[in-house]
Amino acid sequence: MTGSVRLPLLFLDVDGPLIPFGAGAEGCPTYAVGRAVDANPLLGRVDPGHGARLAALPCEVVWATTWMDDANECIAPLIGLPRLAVVVWPEPGEADVQDERDGLHWKTRALVEWAAGRSFVWVDDEVTEADRAWVAAHHPGRALLHRVDARRGLTDDDYAEIGRWLRQR
């Protein structure tokens, strides 16, 4: 009897990867999202095609965003995804003060802990070399920390790179 193979995780941020913002984002395409845009006008920037593209990746997608479970309420239905697991962020502690001084993102430790040795991709617009170095030193599994241009959001090139990495088990 063999155990089931666990797919890699894909930790997904919302602001930046799915909702482009910042300089140049004014020219971003907008999409008809119905009443959701009344609740939050930025939701009109969410490309509904992201859902199918994310679902096609050989991974388990997990929300890693300050939207927390609101991502399941607002974003998942727009892009056709089911409810996803959500990383619950710990309260800030003493280590966070030092991490900030060292240039480490406040999500980094929590994501490595959540992954618990499992391979993962972290898709965010704020990933830095400090995060990559820390993960390489503290995470025993494979990890890809993929930085997205917040002005453009996830692009064809991003999906291609993430897909290649996920298929290289």
GROMACS .gro file of C-alpha atoms in nm:
model
  169
    1MET     CA    1   0.000   0.000   0.000
    2THR     CA    2   0.137   0.342  -0.092
    3GLY     CA    3   0.051   0.679   0.057
    4SER     CA    4  -0.096   0.955  -0.148
    5VAL     CA    5   0.141   1.213  -0.291
    6ARG     CA    6   0.077   1.557  -0.148
    7LEU     CA    7   0.075   1.832  -0.403
    8PRO     CA    8   0.291   2.138  -0.347
    9LEU     CA    9   0.121   2.439  -0.193
   10LEU     CA   10   0.072   2.767  -0.375
   11PHE     CA   11   0.042   3.054  -0.127
   12LEU     CA   12  -0.144   3.329  -0.313
   13ASP     CA   13  -0.161   3.697  -0.224
   14VAL     CA   14  -0.451   3.904  -0.361
   15ASP     CA   15  -0.337   4.267  -0.377
   16GLY     CA   16  -0.079   4.285  -0.655
   17PRO     CA   17  -0.103   3.934  -0.803
   18LEU     CA   18  -0.482   3.929  -0.859
   19ILE     CA   19  -0.566   4.298  -0.815
   20PRO     CA   20  -0.308   4.513  -0.996
   21PHE     CA   21  -0.238   4.848  -0.831
   22GLY     CA   22   0.019   5.126  -0.814
   23ALA     CA   23   0.175   5.341  -1.083
   24GLY     CA   24   0.056   5.230  -1.422
   25ALA     CA   25  -0.232   5.021  -1.285
   26GLU     CA   26  -0.477   5.284  -1.405
   27GLY     CA   27  -0.439   5.135  -1.751
   28CYS     CA   28  -0.522   4.785  -1.629
   29PRO     CA   29  -0.812   4.612  -1.798
   30THR     CA   30  -1.135   4.594  -1.604
   31TYR     CA   31  -1.383   4.310  -1.606
   32ALA     CA   32  -1.758   4.289  -1.559
   33VAL     CA   33  -1.799   4.147  -1.212
   34GLY     CA   34  -2.154   4.257  -1.141
   35ARG     CA   35  -2.249   4.371  -0.794
   36ALA     CA   36  -1.911   4.280  -0.644
   37VAL     CA   37  -1.763   4.598  -0.788
   38ASP     CA   38  -2.019   4.799  -0.588
   39ALA     CA   39  -1.874   4.651  -0.269
   40ASN     CA   40  -1.514   4.713  -0.374
   41PRO     CA   41  -1.433   4.891  -0.702
   42LEU     CA   42  -1.090   4.723  -0.716
   43LEU     CA   43  -1.263   4.389  -0.777
   44GLY     CA   44  -1.324   4.505  -1.133
   45ARG     CA   45  -0.950   4.456  -1.190
   46VAL     CA   46  -0.966   4.083  -1.110
   47ASP     CA   47  -0.936   3.882  -1.431
   48PRO     CA   48  -1.190   3.597  -1.408
   49GLY     CA   49  -0.949   3.384  -1.613
   50HIS     CA   50  -0.720   3.347  -1.312
   51GLY     CA   51  -0.942   3.079  -1.161
   52ALA     CA   52  -0.905   2.830  -1.447
   53ARG     CA   53  -0.533   2.899  -1.473
   54LEU     CA   54  -0.479   2.846  -1.100
   55ALA     CA   55  -0.695   2.532  -1.098
   56ALA     CA   56  -0.489   2.387  -1.384
   57LEU     CA   57  -0.166   2.409  -1.184
   58PRO     CA   58  -0.054   2.088  -1.009
   59CYS     CA   59  -0.077   2.232  -0.658
   60GLU     CA   60  -0.307   2.313  -0.369
   61VAL     CA   61  -0.387   2.686  -0.371
   62VAL     CA   62  -0.402   2.857  -0.031
   63TRP     CA   63  -0.495   3.221   0.033
   64ALA     CA   64  -0.195   3.402   0.184
   65THR     CA   65  -0.340   3.750   0.204
   66THR     CA   66  -0.463   4.010   0.448
   67TRP     CA   67  -0.803   3.954   0.285
   68MET     CA   68  -0.806   3.633   0.491
   69ASP     CA   69  -1.143   3.453   0.450
   70ASP     CA   70  -1.285   3.753   0.261
   71ALA     CA   71  -1.086   3.613  -0.032
   72ASN     CA   72  -1.320   3.313  -0.026
   73GLU     CA   73  -1.625   3.540  -0.010
   74CYS     CA   74  -1.521   3.802  -0.268
   75ILE     CA   75  -1.243   3.672  -0.494
   76ALA     CA   76  -1.303   3.296  -0.526
   77PRO     CA   77  -1.655   3.336  -0.671
   78LEU     CA   78  -1.531   3.597  -0.922
   79ILE     CA   79  -1.269   3.363  -1.063
   80GLY     CA   80  -1.458   3.036  -1.027
   81LEU     CA   81  -1.257   2.877  -0.748
   82PRO     CA   82  -1.403   2.680  -0.458
   83ARG     CA   83  -1.339   2.787  -0.099
   84LEU     CA   84  -0.967   2.756  -0.031
   85ALA     CA   85  -0.766   2.713   0.285
   86VAL     CA   86  -0.657   3.043   0.437
   87VAL     CA   87  -0.334   3.121   0.621
   88VAL     CA   88  -0.430   3.280   0.952
   89TRP     CA   89  -0.160   3.529   1.041
   90PRO     CA   90  -0.019   3.519   1.394
   91GLU     CA   91  -0.018   3.825   1.614
   92PRO     CA   92   0.304   4.024   1.576
   93GLY     CA   93   0.577   3.932   1.822
   94GLU     CA   94   0.933   4.024   1.912
   95ALA     CA   95   1.077   3.828   1.619
   96ASP     CA   96   0.878   4.050   1.381
   97VAL     CA   97   1.063   4.362   1.494
   98GLN     CA   98   1.398   4.199   1.417
   99ASP     CA   99   1.266   4.052   1.092
  100GLU     CA  100   1.160   4.399   0.979
  101ARG     CA  101   1.510   4.531   1.054
  102ASP     CA  102   1.656   4.240   0.856
  103GLY     CA  103   1.426   4.309   0.558
  104LEU     CA  104   1.224   3.990   0.606
  105HIS     CA  105   0.858   4.009   0.504
  106TRP     CA  106   0.612   3.964   0.789
  107LYS     CA  107   0.451   3.666   0.607
  108THR     CA  108   0.769   3.464   0.558
  109ARG     CA  109   0.796   3.281   0.891
  110ALA     CA  110   0.423   3.203   0.898
  111LEU     CA  111   0.427   3.054   0.548
  112VAL     CA  112   0.726   2.831   0.623
  113GLU     CA  113   0.554   2.715   0.941
  114TRP     CA  114   0.225   2.653   0.755
  115ALA     CA  115   0.405   2.453   0.486
  116ALA     CA  116   0.561   2.228   0.752
  117GLY     CA  117   0.831   2.100   0.516
  118ARG     CA  118   0.599   2.065   0.217
  119SER     CA  119   0.709   2.212  -0.118
  120PHE     CA  120   0.554   2.548  -0.190
  121VAL     CA  121   0.530   2.846  -0.421
  122TRP     CA  122   0.467   3.186  -0.267
  123VAL     CA  123   0.314   3.433  -0.516
  124ASP     CA  124   0.332   3.791  -0.387
  125ASP     CA  125   0.436   4.137  -0.501
  126GLU     CA  126   0.655   4.197  -0.194
  127VAL     CA  127   0.894   3.898  -0.198
  128THR     CA  128   1.259   3.998  -0.154
  129GLU     CA  129   1.601   3.833  -0.162
  130ALA     CA  130   1.596   3.840   0.220
  131ASP     CA  131   1.284   3.622   0.212
  132ARG     CA  132   1.440   3.383  -0.038
  133ALA     CA  133   1.756   3.348   0.172
  134TRP     CA  134   1.559   3.292   0.494
  135VAL     CA  135   1.336   3.028   0.335
  136ALA     CA  136   1.640   2.850   0.185
  137ALA     CA  137   1.798   2.836   0.532
  138HIS     CA  138   1.485   2.737   0.728
  139HIS     CA  139   1.264   2.529   0.499
  140PRO     CA  140   1.363   2.169   0.424
  141GLY     CA  141   1.139   2.133   0.117
  142ARG     CA  142   1.151   2.293  -0.226
  143ALA     CA  143   1.031   2.652  -0.242
  144LEU     CA  144   0.979   2.910  -0.514
  145LEU     CA  145   0.924   3.266  -0.395
  146HIS     CA  146   0.777   3.430  -0.703
  147ARG     CA  147   0.753   3.807  -0.711
  148VAL     CA  148   0.474   3.954  -0.926
  149ASP     CA  149   0.478   4.307  -1.065
  150ALA     CA  150   0.193   4.473  -0.872
  151ARG     CA  151   0.124   4.709  -1.160
  152ARG     CA  152   0.041   4.419  -1.394
  153GLY     CA  153  -0.065   4.132  -1.169
  154LEU     CA  154  -0.014   3.769  -1.268
  155THR     CA  155   0.081   3.741  -1.635
  156ASP     CA  156   0.128   3.459  -1.888
  157ASP     CA  157   0.501   3.462  -1.807
  158ASP     CA  158   0.430   3.426  -1.435
  159TYR     CA  159   0.200   3.129  -1.493
  160ALA     CA  160   0.457   2.968  -1.724
  161GLU     CA  161   0.737   3.001  -1.467
  162ILE     CA  162   0.522   2.877  -1.180
  163GLY     CA  163   0.391   2.586  -1.387
  164ARG     CA  164   0.744   2.481  -1.492
  165TRP     CA  165   0.863   2.487  -1.130
  166LEU     CA  166   0.563   2.287  -1.007
  167ARG     CA  167   0.615   2.019  -1.270
  168GLN     CA  168   0.985   1.971  -1.176
  169ARG     CA  169   0.926   1.748  -0.879
   0.00000   0.00000   0.00000
